[in-house]
Amino acid sequence: MRTTSTDEIAVTDDLASTEKEKPPYPSIPRALQIALLVSVLGVLAAGLTWWFGPWSHKFHIRHMGFLELHWYTESHPKDGYAWRELGLRLARDGDAQLAEPALIQATLLNPNDPEPPTALAEIYIAKKHYKEAFELLKSVTSRFPNYELAHVDLGRIYTHKASYLHAADEFQTAVKLDPKDAVAWRELGICYLQMQQSANAEQAVQRALQLDPKNPDYLALASSVDAAVGKIDRAVAEARQAALLAPQNLPIQSNLVTILLQSPRNPSDIALAAQTLDYIRQHAPTAPLLPYQEGLLAEQQGHWQEAVHDFEQAIQLNPSYDAGYYALGQAFQHIGRTADAAKLFALYQKRQDLRRRIEALQIELGSNTNNPKLYVQLAKLQLQLPDLAGAIESLQNAHELAPNDPTITAHLQQLQQIQNAQAPVGP
């Protein structure tokens, strides 16, 4: 057995003594310690200054509860950022009545912020106050040309007025500013489709689908565009996928029926259309396109007299739907009523010409919005369709520009009386 010598014990004791004398951490110079302490205190002081100073104002406003923020705006009526936050919150929650005055106040207090007036314009659009919304958005896009949302909203107003060329310009600007805005791409596709620019419509809608491939609305629109350019297989596939994704969305189900019946590829397409049509009939027996689609189904089944009856009913219930006139003409022609067919085809061409004239007038109005005579001309064309609601809106625009014109006032009152007489009487 090995034993420890006296010399080894001495060396061990010396090492132990040395370790006891060595400090556990390396020493920090006193000057450095003071510098570190000063730095820590400086950071802490800066944080406290930010937290309690004006620099943290927006942070505090954003993190206030709703009631606290409401009370704060009452006690600080000149705080534009607080009004902004309150108005935007109310708008997001769908409380337009309370959001409107808050957004107006925010816009007045800080005219260099494009978001409150744009949100205010969206409220006006929802309330169908298009003139006020248009003026706000034109101001925003002029002063803040890179604020993308304002271009989208302005494009929607142009779309509502069927001024598709101007709408397309706004949506083109929007997608240049934000190429990932699927909504803007979709709206642009609709404009191109209305302007019969099928290739451009296809590109725009497919871009929207790339950004949001499971959106049933985008798929339904894509199916309509593909059907228009003759890509029937893809159109049917998109329409079916949209219908599967939104089984309770009746317009999307109706779109599937139209796609299947306008260009059926085989008996299974007609069977699926009939099945889907039964579903629509059960859940929406007064759907405006239902008689037209029933006529298409009767046509595909060879029931031509029934098709004539359905198309006649479709025109009666939905006189602004031009496809009904053309379909009825084809049905008349098939059963040998060639004179009636010729009249329907001529009427269809007349309506198409009217729509082209209306579109040209709306394009002119896009750059000359302050001309009441143009709105009167537009109303006259709309009445020939007849589009009573559109004519009334056009005359209302004319009346706003020329409130003292007795002729405009009289025509507007006359049309409003007709509209009131046609309105269904409640129980």
Short mmCIF file of C-alpha atoms in Angstrom, two decimals:
data_model
loop_
_atom_site.label_atom_id
_atom_site.label_comp_id
_atom_site.label_asym_id
_atom_site.label_seq_id
_atom_site.Cartn_x
_atom_site.Cartn_y
_atom_site.Cartn_z
CA MET A 1 0.00 0.00 0.00
CA ARG A 2 1.34 3.40 -1.09
CA THR A 3 1.73 6.06 1.70
CA THR A 4 1.93 9.86 1.34
CA SER A 5 5.31 11.34 2.08
CA THR A 6 5.98 14.40 4.23
CA ASP A 7 7.09 16.40 1.17
CA GLU A 8 3.82 15.64 -0.69
CA ILE A 9 1.79 16.75 2.31
CA ALA A 10 3.69 20.05 2.40
CA VAL A 11 3.08 20.71 -1.30
CA THR A 12 -0.63 19.95 -0.89
CA ASP A 13 -0.90 22.36 2.03
CA ASP A 14 0.78 25.12 0.01
CA LEU A 15 -1.69 24.64 -2.90
CA ALA A 16 -4.68 24.68 -0.57
CA SER A 17 -3.43 27.85 1.05
CA THR A 18 -3.01 29.48 -2.36
CA GLU A 19 -6.56 28.52 -3.43
CA LYS A 20 -8.01 29.96 -0.25
CA GLU A 21 -6.25 33.27 -0.82
CA LYS A 22 -7.40 33.50 -4.55
CA PRO A 23 -10.70 35.43 -4.96
CA PRO A 24 -13.58 33.45 -6.52
CA TYR A 25 -14.03 36.00 -9.43
CA PRO A 26 -11.55 38.21 -11.22
CA SER A 27 -11.51 41.67 -9.75
CA ILE A 28 -13.14 44.56 -11.73
CA PRO A 29 -11.39 47.89 -11.60
CA ARG A 30 -13.29 50.38 -9.51
CA ALA A 31 -13.47 52.90 -12.34
CA LEU A 32 -15.13 50.31 -14.57
CA GLN A 33 -17.58 49.41 -11.80
CA ILE A 34 -18.61 53.04 -11.52
CA ALA A 35 -18.97 53.35 -15.30
CA LEU A 36 -21.20 50.24 -15.48
CA LEU A 37 -23.37 51.52 -12.64
CA VAL A 38 -23.76 54.88 -14.33
CA SER A 39 -24.77 53.13 -17.59
CA VAL A 40 -27.39 50.99 -15.87
CA LEU A 41 -28.83 53.99 -14.10
CA GLY A 42 -28.86 55.91 -17.38
CA VAL A 43 -30.80 53.17 -19.15
CA LEU A 44 -33.24 52.97 -16.26
CA ALA A 45 -33.69 56.72 -16.24
CA ALA A 46 -34.26 56.77 -20.00
CA GLY A 47 -36.85 54.03 -19.70
CA LEU A 48 -38.67 55.84 -16.93
CA THR A 49 -38.50 59.10 -18.87
CA TRP A 50 -39.98 57.40 -21.96
CA TRP A 51 -42.68 55.63 -19.95
CA PHE A 52 -43.87 58.72 -18.12
CA GLY A 53 -43.02 61.25 -20.83
CA PRO A 54 -44.76 62.29 -24.06
CA TRP A 55 -42.77 59.81 -26.15
CA SER A 56 -44.86 56.87 -24.87
CA HIS A 57 -48.14 58.64 -25.55
CA LYS A 58 -49.14 56.51 -28.56
CA PHE A 59 -48.20 53.33 -26.72
CA HIS A 60 -50.47 54.22 -23.81
CA ILE A 61 -53.34 55.21 -26.13
CA ARG A 62 -53.12 51.94 -28.06
CA HIS A 63 -53.23 49.91 -24.86
CA MET A 64 -56.15 51.71 -23.26
CA GLY A 65 -59.41 49.85 -22.76
CA PHE A 66 -62.35 51.05 -24.78
CA LEU A 67 -64.11 52.86 -21.95
CA GLU A 68 -60.87 54.39 -20.74
CA LEU A 69 -60.13 55.61 -24.25
CA HIS A 70 -63.64 57.04 -24.59
CA TRP A 71 -63.30 58.94 -21.32
CA TYR A 72 -59.83 60.11 -22.32
CA THR A 73 -61.11 61.69 -25.56
CA GLU A 74 -63.80 63.53 -23.60
CA SER A 75 -61.22 65.01 -21.25
CA HIS A 76 -58.64 65.60 -24.01
CA PRO A 77 -60.72 66.72 -27.02
CA LYS A 78 -57.67 68.02 -28.90
CA ASP A 79 -55.77 64.72 -28.82
CA GLY A 80 -55.92 63.70 -32.47
CA TYR A 81 -54.21 60.36 -31.95
CA ALA A 82 -56.75 59.34 -29.29
CA TRP A 83 -59.63 60.20 -31.60
CA ARG A 84 -57.89 58.25 -34.36
CA GLU A 85 -57.55 55.14 -32.20
CA LEU A 86 -61.13 55.41 -30.97
CA GLY A 87 -62.58 55.91 -34.45
CA LEU A 88 -60.61 53.05 -36.01
CA ARG A 89 -61.55 50.67 -33.19
CA LEU A 90 -65.24 51.52 -33.56
CA ALA A 91 -65.04 51.12 -37.34
CA ARG A 92 -63.39 47.70 -36.99
CA ASP A 93 -66.13 46.67 -34.57
CA GLY A 94 -68.79 47.73 -37.06
CA ASP A 95 -70.19 50.60 -34.99
CA ALA A 96 -70.40 53.13 -37.81
CA GLN A 97 -72.68 55.53 -35.94
CA LEU A 98 -70.11 56.16 -33.19
CA ALA A 99 -67.07 55.75 -35.43
CA GLU A 100 -68.10 58.50 -37.85
CA PRO A 101 -67.81 61.53 -35.49
CA ALA A 102 -64.58 60.16 -33.99
CA LEU A 103 -63.00 59.75 -37.42
CA ILE A 104 -64.16 63.21 -38.47
CA GLN A 105 -62.52 64.66 -35.37
CA ALA A 106 -59.31 62.71 -36.02
CA THR A 107 -59.21 63.94 -39.62
CA LEU A 108 -59.69 67.56 -38.58
CA LEU A 109 -57.03 67.38 -35.85
CA ASN A 110 -54.44 65.62 -38.00
CA PRO A 111 -55.01 66.20 -41.73
CA ASN A 112 -51.65 64.55 -42.51
CA ASP A 113 -52.87 61.07 -41.56
CA PRO A 114 -54.57 59.24 -44.48
CA GLU A 115 -56.06 56.39 -42.43
CA PRO A 116 -58.94 58.16 -40.61
CA PRO A 117 -60.42 59.81 -43.75
CA THR A 118 -60.15 56.52 -45.63
CA ALA A 119 -61.94 54.66 -42.85
CA LEU A 120 -64.54 57.45 -42.81
CA ALA A 121 -65.01 57.03 -46.57
CA GLU A 122 -65.63 53.30 -46.07
CA ILE A 123 -68.42 54.17 -43.63
CA TYR A 124 -69.93 56.50 -46.21
CA ILE A 125 -69.72 53.76 -48.85
CA ALA A 126 -71.54 51.35 -46.55
CA LYS A 127 -74.24 54.01 -46.04
CA LYS A 128 -74.37 54.58 -49.83
CA HIS A 129 -73.23 58.18 -49.42
CA TYR A 130 -71.02 57.82 -52.47
CA LYS A 131 -70.53 61.51 -53.18
CA GLU A 132 -69.02 62.20 -49.74
CA ALA A 133 -66.90 59.06 -49.94
CA PHE A 134 -65.68 59.94 -53.44
CA GLU A 135 -64.62 63.44 -52.41
CA LEU A 136 -62.74 62.13 -49.36
CA LEU A 137 -60.93 59.43 -51.30
CA LYS A 138 -60.01 61.72 -54.19
CA SER A 139 -58.44 64.05 -51.63
CA VAL A 140 -56.56 61.21 -49.91
CA THR A 141 -55.20 59.69 -53.13
CA SER A 142 -54.15 63.14 -54.33
CA ARG A 143 -52.29 64.02 -51.12
CA PHE A 144 -51.06 60.51 -50.29
CA PRO A 145 -50.60 58.74 -53.65
CA ASN A 146 -48.81 55.79 -52.01
CA TYR A 147 -51.62 54.96 -49.58
CA GLU A 148 -52.85 51.78 -51.20
CA LEU A 149 -56.11 51.23 -49.33
CA ALA A 150 -57.54 54.55 -50.51
CA HIS A 151 -56.98 53.51 -54.15
CA VAL A 152 -58.85 50.24 -53.52
CA ASP A 153 -61.81 52.04 -51.95
CA LEU A 154 -61.90 54.64 -54.70
CA GLY A 155 -61.85 51.85 -57.26
CA ARG A 156 -64.88 50.30 -55.58
CA ILE A 157 -66.83 53.54 -55.96
CA TYR A 158 -65.97 53.66 -59.66
CA THR A 159 -67.07 50.02 -59.94
CA HIS A 160 -70.37 50.85 -58.26
CA LYS A 161 -70.90 53.58 -60.84
CA ALA A 162 -69.93 51.09 -63.58
CA SER A 163 -66.99 53.32 -64.56
CA TYR A 164 -64.78 50.30 -65.02
CA LEU A 165 -61.95 52.05 -66.84
CA HIS A 166 -61.36 54.45 -63.95
CA ALA A 167 -61.85 51.64 -61.44
CA ALA A 168 -59.22 49.56 -63.22
CA ASP A 169 -56.78 52.49 -63.03
CA GLU A 170 -57.22 52.65 -59.25
CA PHE A 171 -56.83 48.89 -58.76
CA GLN A 172 -53.76 48.85 -61.02
CA THR A 173 -52.21 51.52 -58.80
CA ALA A 174 -53.13 49.46 -55.72
CA VAL A 175 -51.46 46.26 -56.94
CA LYS A 176 -48.34 48.20 -57.93
CA LEU A 177 -48.15 49.55 -54.39
CA ASP A 178 -48.92 46.15 -52.84
CA PRO A 179 -48.56 43.19 -55.24
CA LYS A 180 -49.78 40.85 -52.48
CA ASP A 181 -53.20 42.48 -52.12
CA ALA A 182 -55.44 39.64 -53.32
CA VAL A 183 -58.59 41.76 -52.97
CA ALA A 184 -57.24 44.42 -55.32
CA TRP A 185 -56.28 41.76 -57.88
CA ARG A 186 -59.80 40.30 -57.68
CA GLU A 187 -61.44 43.70 -58.16
CA LEU A 188 -59.13 44.40 -61.08
CA GLY A 189 -60.17 41.10 -62.63
CA ILE A 190 -63.84 42.06 -62.32
CA CYS A 191 -63.15 45.37 -64.09
CA TYR A 192 -61.36 43.64 -66.94
CA LEU A 193 -64.19 41.11 -67.23
CA GLN A 194 -66.77 43.91 -67.45
CA MET A 195 -64.65 45.64 -70.11
CA GLN A 196 -64.49 42.33 -72.02
CA GLN A 197 -60.71 42.14 -71.65
CA SER A 198 -60.77 38.42 -70.96
CA ALA A 199 -57.02 37.79 -71.12
CA ASN A 200 -56.27 40.56 -68.62
CA ALA A 201 -59.14 39.40 -66.41
CA GLU A 202 -57.74 35.87 -66.39
CA GLN A 203 -54.28 37.06 -65.36
CA ALA A 204 -55.61 39.27 -62.57
CA VAL A 205 -57.92 36.63 -61.11
CA GLN A 206 -55.28 33.92 -61.27
CA ARG A 207 -52.94 36.26 -59.39
CA ALA A 208 -55.59 36.64 -56.68
CA LEU A 209 -55.93 32.85 -56.52
CA GLN A 210 -52.18 32.41 -56.16
CA LEU A 211 -52.31 34.64 -53.10
CA ASP A 212 -55.45 33.00 -51.65
CA PRO A 213 -56.02 29.64 -53.38
CA LYS A 214 -58.84 28.46 -51.09
CA ASN A 215 -61.00 31.56 -51.35
CA PRO A 216 -64.37 30.44 -52.79
CA ASP A 217 -65.23 33.90 -54.11
CA TYR A 218 -61.99 34.03 -56.08
CA LEU A 219 -62.57 30.52 -57.41
CA ALA A 220 -66.10 31.38 -58.52
CA LEU A 221 -64.87 34.50 -60.31
CA ALA A 222 -62.05 32.54 -61.92
CA SER A 223 -64.60 30.02 -63.20
CA SER A 224 -66.61 32.81 -64.86
CA VAL A 225 -63.49 34.24 -66.50
CA ASP A 226 -62.31 30.83 -67.71
CA ALA A 227 -65.76 30.08 -69.10
CA ALA A 228 -65.66 33.39 -70.99
CA VAL A 229 -62.36 32.46 -72.67
CA GLY A 230 -63.51 28.91 -73.45
CA LYS A 231 -61.55 27.01 -70.79
CA ILE A 232 -64.58 24.98 -69.78
CA ASP A 233 -62.84 22.12 -67.96
CA ARG A 234 -60.94 24.50 -65.70
CA ALA A 235 -64.04 26.66 -65.26
CA VAL A 236 -66.11 23.70 -64.07
CA ALA A 237 -63.34 22.50 -61.75
CA GLU A 238 -63.03 25.94 -60.15
CA ALA A 239 -66.79 26.37 -59.83
CA ARG A 240 -67.15 22.94 -58.19
CA GLN A 241 -64.30 23.60 -55.76
CA ALA A 242 -65.85 26.95 -54.83
CA ALA A 243 -69.22 25.28 -54.24
CA LEU A 244 -67.62 22.62 -52.03
CA LEU A 245 -65.80 25.25 -49.98
CA ALA A 246 -68.96 27.35 -49.54
CA PRO A 247 -71.90 24.92 -49.55
CA GLN A 248 -74.32 27.46 -48.04
CA ASN A 249 -73.31 30.38 -50.23
CA LEU A 250 -76.21 30.55 -52.70
CA PRO A 251 -74.56 32.95 -55.21
CA ILE A 252 -71.60 30.56 -55.47
CA GLN A 253 -73.96 27.59 -55.88
CA SER A 254 -75.84 29.58 -58.53
CA ASN A 255 -72.56 30.28 -60.32
CA LEU A 256 -71.90 26.54 -60.51
CA VAL A 257 -75.32 25.97 -62.08
CA THR A 258 -74.71 28.65 -64.71
CA ILE A 259 -71.26 27.30 -65.60
CA LEU A 260 -72.57 23.74 -65.92
CA LEU A 261 -75.65 24.60 -67.99
CA GLN A 262 -74.16 27.15 -70.36
CA SER A 263 -71.56 24.68 -71.62
CA PRO A 264 -72.42 21.15 -70.41
CA ARG A 265 -69.80 18.56 -71.31
CA ASN A 266 -71.77 15.42 -70.50
CA PRO A 267 -74.99 14.21 -68.80
CA SER A 268 -73.32 14.25 -65.38
CA ASP A 269 -72.85 18.03 -65.66
CA ILE A 270 -76.57 18.46 -66.30
CA ALA A 271 -77.42 16.11 -63.42
CA LEU A 272 -75.20 18.04 -61.01
CA ALA A 273 -76.74 21.31 -62.20
CA ALA A 274 -80.25 19.94 -61.60
CA GLN A 275 -79.27 18.75 -58.12
CA THR A 276 -77.74 22.10 -57.21
CA LEU A 277 -80.75 23.92 -58.65
CA ASP A 278 -83.04 21.90 -56.37
CA TYR A 279 -80.97 23.03 -53.38
CA ILE A 280 -81.23 26.68 -54.45
CA ARG A 281 -84.97 26.35 -55.05
CA GLN A 282 -85.48 24.96 -51.53
CA HIS A 283 -83.45 27.67 -49.79
CA ALA A 284 -84.09 30.69 -52.04
CA PRO A 285 -87.27 30.19 -54.10
CA THR A 286 -87.28 33.88 -55.09
CA ALA A 287 -83.66 34.04 -56.23
CA PRO A 288 -83.54 36.43 -59.22
CA LEU A 289 -81.63 34.06 -61.50
CA LEU A 290 -83.69 30.97 -60.66
CA PRO A 291 -86.19 31.19 -63.57
CA TYR A 292 -83.36 31.81 -66.07
CA GLN A 293 -81.42 28.81 -64.82
CA GLU A 294 -84.53 26.63 -64.84
CA GLY A 295 -84.95 27.67 -68.47
CA LEU A 296 -81.39 26.61 -69.23
CA LEU A 297 -82.04 23.24 -67.59
CA ALA A 298 -85.28 22.75 -69.53
CA GLU A 299 -83.37 23.63 -72.70
CA GLN A 300 -80.71 20.99 -72.00
CA GLN A 301 -83.43 18.42 -71.28
CA GLY A 302 -85.19 19.21 -74.57
CA HIS A 303 -88.26 20.78 -72.95
CA TRP A 304 -88.43 23.82 -75.23
CA GLN A 305 -91.93 25.04 -74.41
CA GLU A 306 -91.05 24.91 -70.73
CA ALA A 307 -87.84 26.80 -71.48
CA VAL A 308 -89.82 29.55 -73.23
CA HIS A 309 -92.08 29.88 -70.18
CA ASP A 310 -89.09 30.03 -67.81
CA PHE A 311 -87.22 32.63 -69.87
CA GLU A 312 -90.32 34.81 -70.16
CA GLN A 313 -90.69 34.67 -66.39
CA ALA A 314 -86.99 35.45 -65.98
CA ILE A 315 -87.33 38.62 -68.07
CA GLN A 316 -90.43 39.66 -66.17
CA LEU A 317 -88.77 39.22 -62.75
CA ASN A 318 -85.32 40.47 -63.76
CA PRO A 319 -85.70 42.83 -66.75
CA SER A 320 -82.13 44.12 -66.44
CA TYR A 321 -80.57 40.68 -67.11
CA ASP A 322 -79.70 40.81 -70.80
CA ALA A 323 -78.86 37.12 -71.13
CA GLY A 324 -82.54 36.31 -70.59
CA TYR A 325 -83.54 38.11 -73.79
CA TYR A 326 -80.97 36.27 -75.85
CA ALA A 327 -81.92 32.90 -74.32
CA LEU A 328 -85.61 33.50 -75.00
CA GLY A 329 -84.80 34.40 -78.60
CA GLN A 330 -82.93 31.12 -79.03
CA ALA A 331 -85.85 29.18 -77.51
CA PHE A 332 -88.33 30.90 -79.86
CA GLN A 333 -86.10 30.09 -82.81
CA HIS A 334 -85.91 26.43 -81.80
CA ILE A 335 -89.69 26.00 -81.70
CA GLY A 336 -90.17 27.78 -85.03
CA ARG A 337 -91.29 31.22 -83.79
CA THR A 338 -88.73 32.96 -85.97
CA ALA A 339 -90.43 36.37 -86.00
CA ASP A 340 -90.53 36.46 -82.20
CA ALA A 341 -86.93 35.27 -82.11
CA ALA A 342 -85.84 38.10 -84.43
CA LYS A 343 -87.56 40.67 -82.18
CA LEU A 344 -85.79 39.29 -79.10
CA PHE A 345 -82.40 39.30 -80.81
CA ALA A 346 -82.96 42.90 -81.94
CA LEU A 347 -83.97 43.88 -78.39
CA TYR A 348 -80.87 42.18 -77.03
CA GLN A 349 -78.65 44.13 -79.45
CA LYS A 350 -80.42 47.38 -78.52
CA ARG A 351 -79.78 46.73 -74.83
CA GLN A 352 -76.14 45.97 -75.51
CA ASP A 353 -75.86 49.27 -77.41
CA LEU A 354 -77.49 51.09 -74.50
CA ARG A 355 -74.99 49.60 -72.08
CA ARG A 356 -72.09 50.69 -74.27
CA ARG A 357 -73.47 54.25 -74.37
CA ILE A 358 -73.99 54.21 -70.61
CA GLU A 359 -70.43 52.99 -70.08
CA ALA A 360 -69.06 55.75 -72.34
CA LEU A 361 -71.03 58.35 -70.39
CA GLN A 362 -69.81 56.96 -67.08
CA ILE A 363 -66.23 57.15 -68.31
CA GLU A 364 -66.80 60.81 -69.20
CA LEU A 365 -68.30 61.41 -65.75
CA GLY A 366 -65.18 59.94 -64.18
CA SER A 367 -63.21 63.00 -65.29
CA ASN A 368 -66.10 65.48 -65.23
CA THR A 369 -68.00 64.71 -62.03
CA ASN A 370 -69.40 68.25 -61.60
CA ASN A 371 -71.53 68.31 -64.74
CA PRO A 372 -75.23 67.80 -63.86
CA LYS A 373 -76.24 67.53 -67.54
CA LEU A 374 -74.17 64.37 -67.90
CA TYR A 375 -76.01 62.79 -64.98
CA VAL A 376 -79.35 63.71 -66.56
CA GLN A 377 -78.28 62.09 -69.85
CA LEU A 378 -77.19 59.01 -67.93
CA ALA A 379 -80.55 58.80 -66.16
CA LYS A 380 -82.39 58.92 -69.51
CA LEU A 381 -80.33 56.02 -70.85
CA GLN A 382 -80.80 54.02 -67.66
CA LEU A 383 -84.57 54.43 -67.88
CA GLN A 384 -84.52 52.84 -71.32
CA LEU A 385 -83.13 49.58 -69.91
CA PRO A 386 -85.16 50.10 -67.59
CA ASP A 387 -82.97 50.69 -64.52
CA LEU A 388 -85.15 52.80 -62.25
CA ALA A 389 -82.83 52.66 -59.22
CA GLY A 390 -79.82 53.66 -61.32
CA ALA A 391 -81.74 56.54 -62.93
CA ILE A 392 -82.81 57.83 -59.51
CA GLU A 393 -79.25 57.74 -58.25
CA SER A 394 -78.03 59.62 -61.33
CA LEU A 395 -80.71 62.31 -60.88
CA GLN A 396 -79.83 62.59 -57.19
CA ASN A 397 -76.24 63.31 -58.21
CA ALA A 398 -77.50 65.91 -60.68
CA HIS A 399 -79.74 67.45 -58.02
CA GLU A 400 -76.81 67.78 -55.60
CA LEU A 401 -74.88 69.70 -58.26
CA ALA A 402 -77.86 71.82 -59.34
CA PRO A 403 -80.32 71.94 -56.42
CA ASN A 404 -82.23 74.89 -57.88
CA ASP A 405 -82.90 73.33 -61.28
CA PRO A 406 -86.70 72.80 -61.38
CA THR A 407 -86.57 70.28 -64.23
CA ILE A 408 -84.13 67.98 -62.42
CA THR A 409 -86.10 68.28 -59.19
CA ALA A 410 -89.40 67.45 -60.92
CA HIS A 411 -87.97 64.42 -62.75
CA LEU A 412 -86.36 63.12 -59.58
CA GLN A 413 -89.59 63.44 -57.60
CA GLN A 414 -91.52 61.70 -60.37
CA LEU A 415 -89.16 58.72 -60.43
CA GLN A 416 -89.16 58.47 -56.64
CA GLN A 417 -92.96 58.35 -56.68
CA ILE A 418 -92.84 55.50 -59.20
CA GLN A 419 -90.31 53.67 -57.05
CA ASN A 420 -92.47 54.10 -53.92
CA ALA A 421 -95.52 52.83 -55.79
CA GLN A 422 -93.59 49.72 -56.88
CA ALA A 423 -92.25 48.98 -53.40
CA PRO A 424 -93.88 45.95 -51.74
CA VAL A 425 -96.34 46.76 -48.98
CA GLY A 426 -95.37 45.32 -45.59
CA PRO A 427 -97.69 43.19 -43.44
#
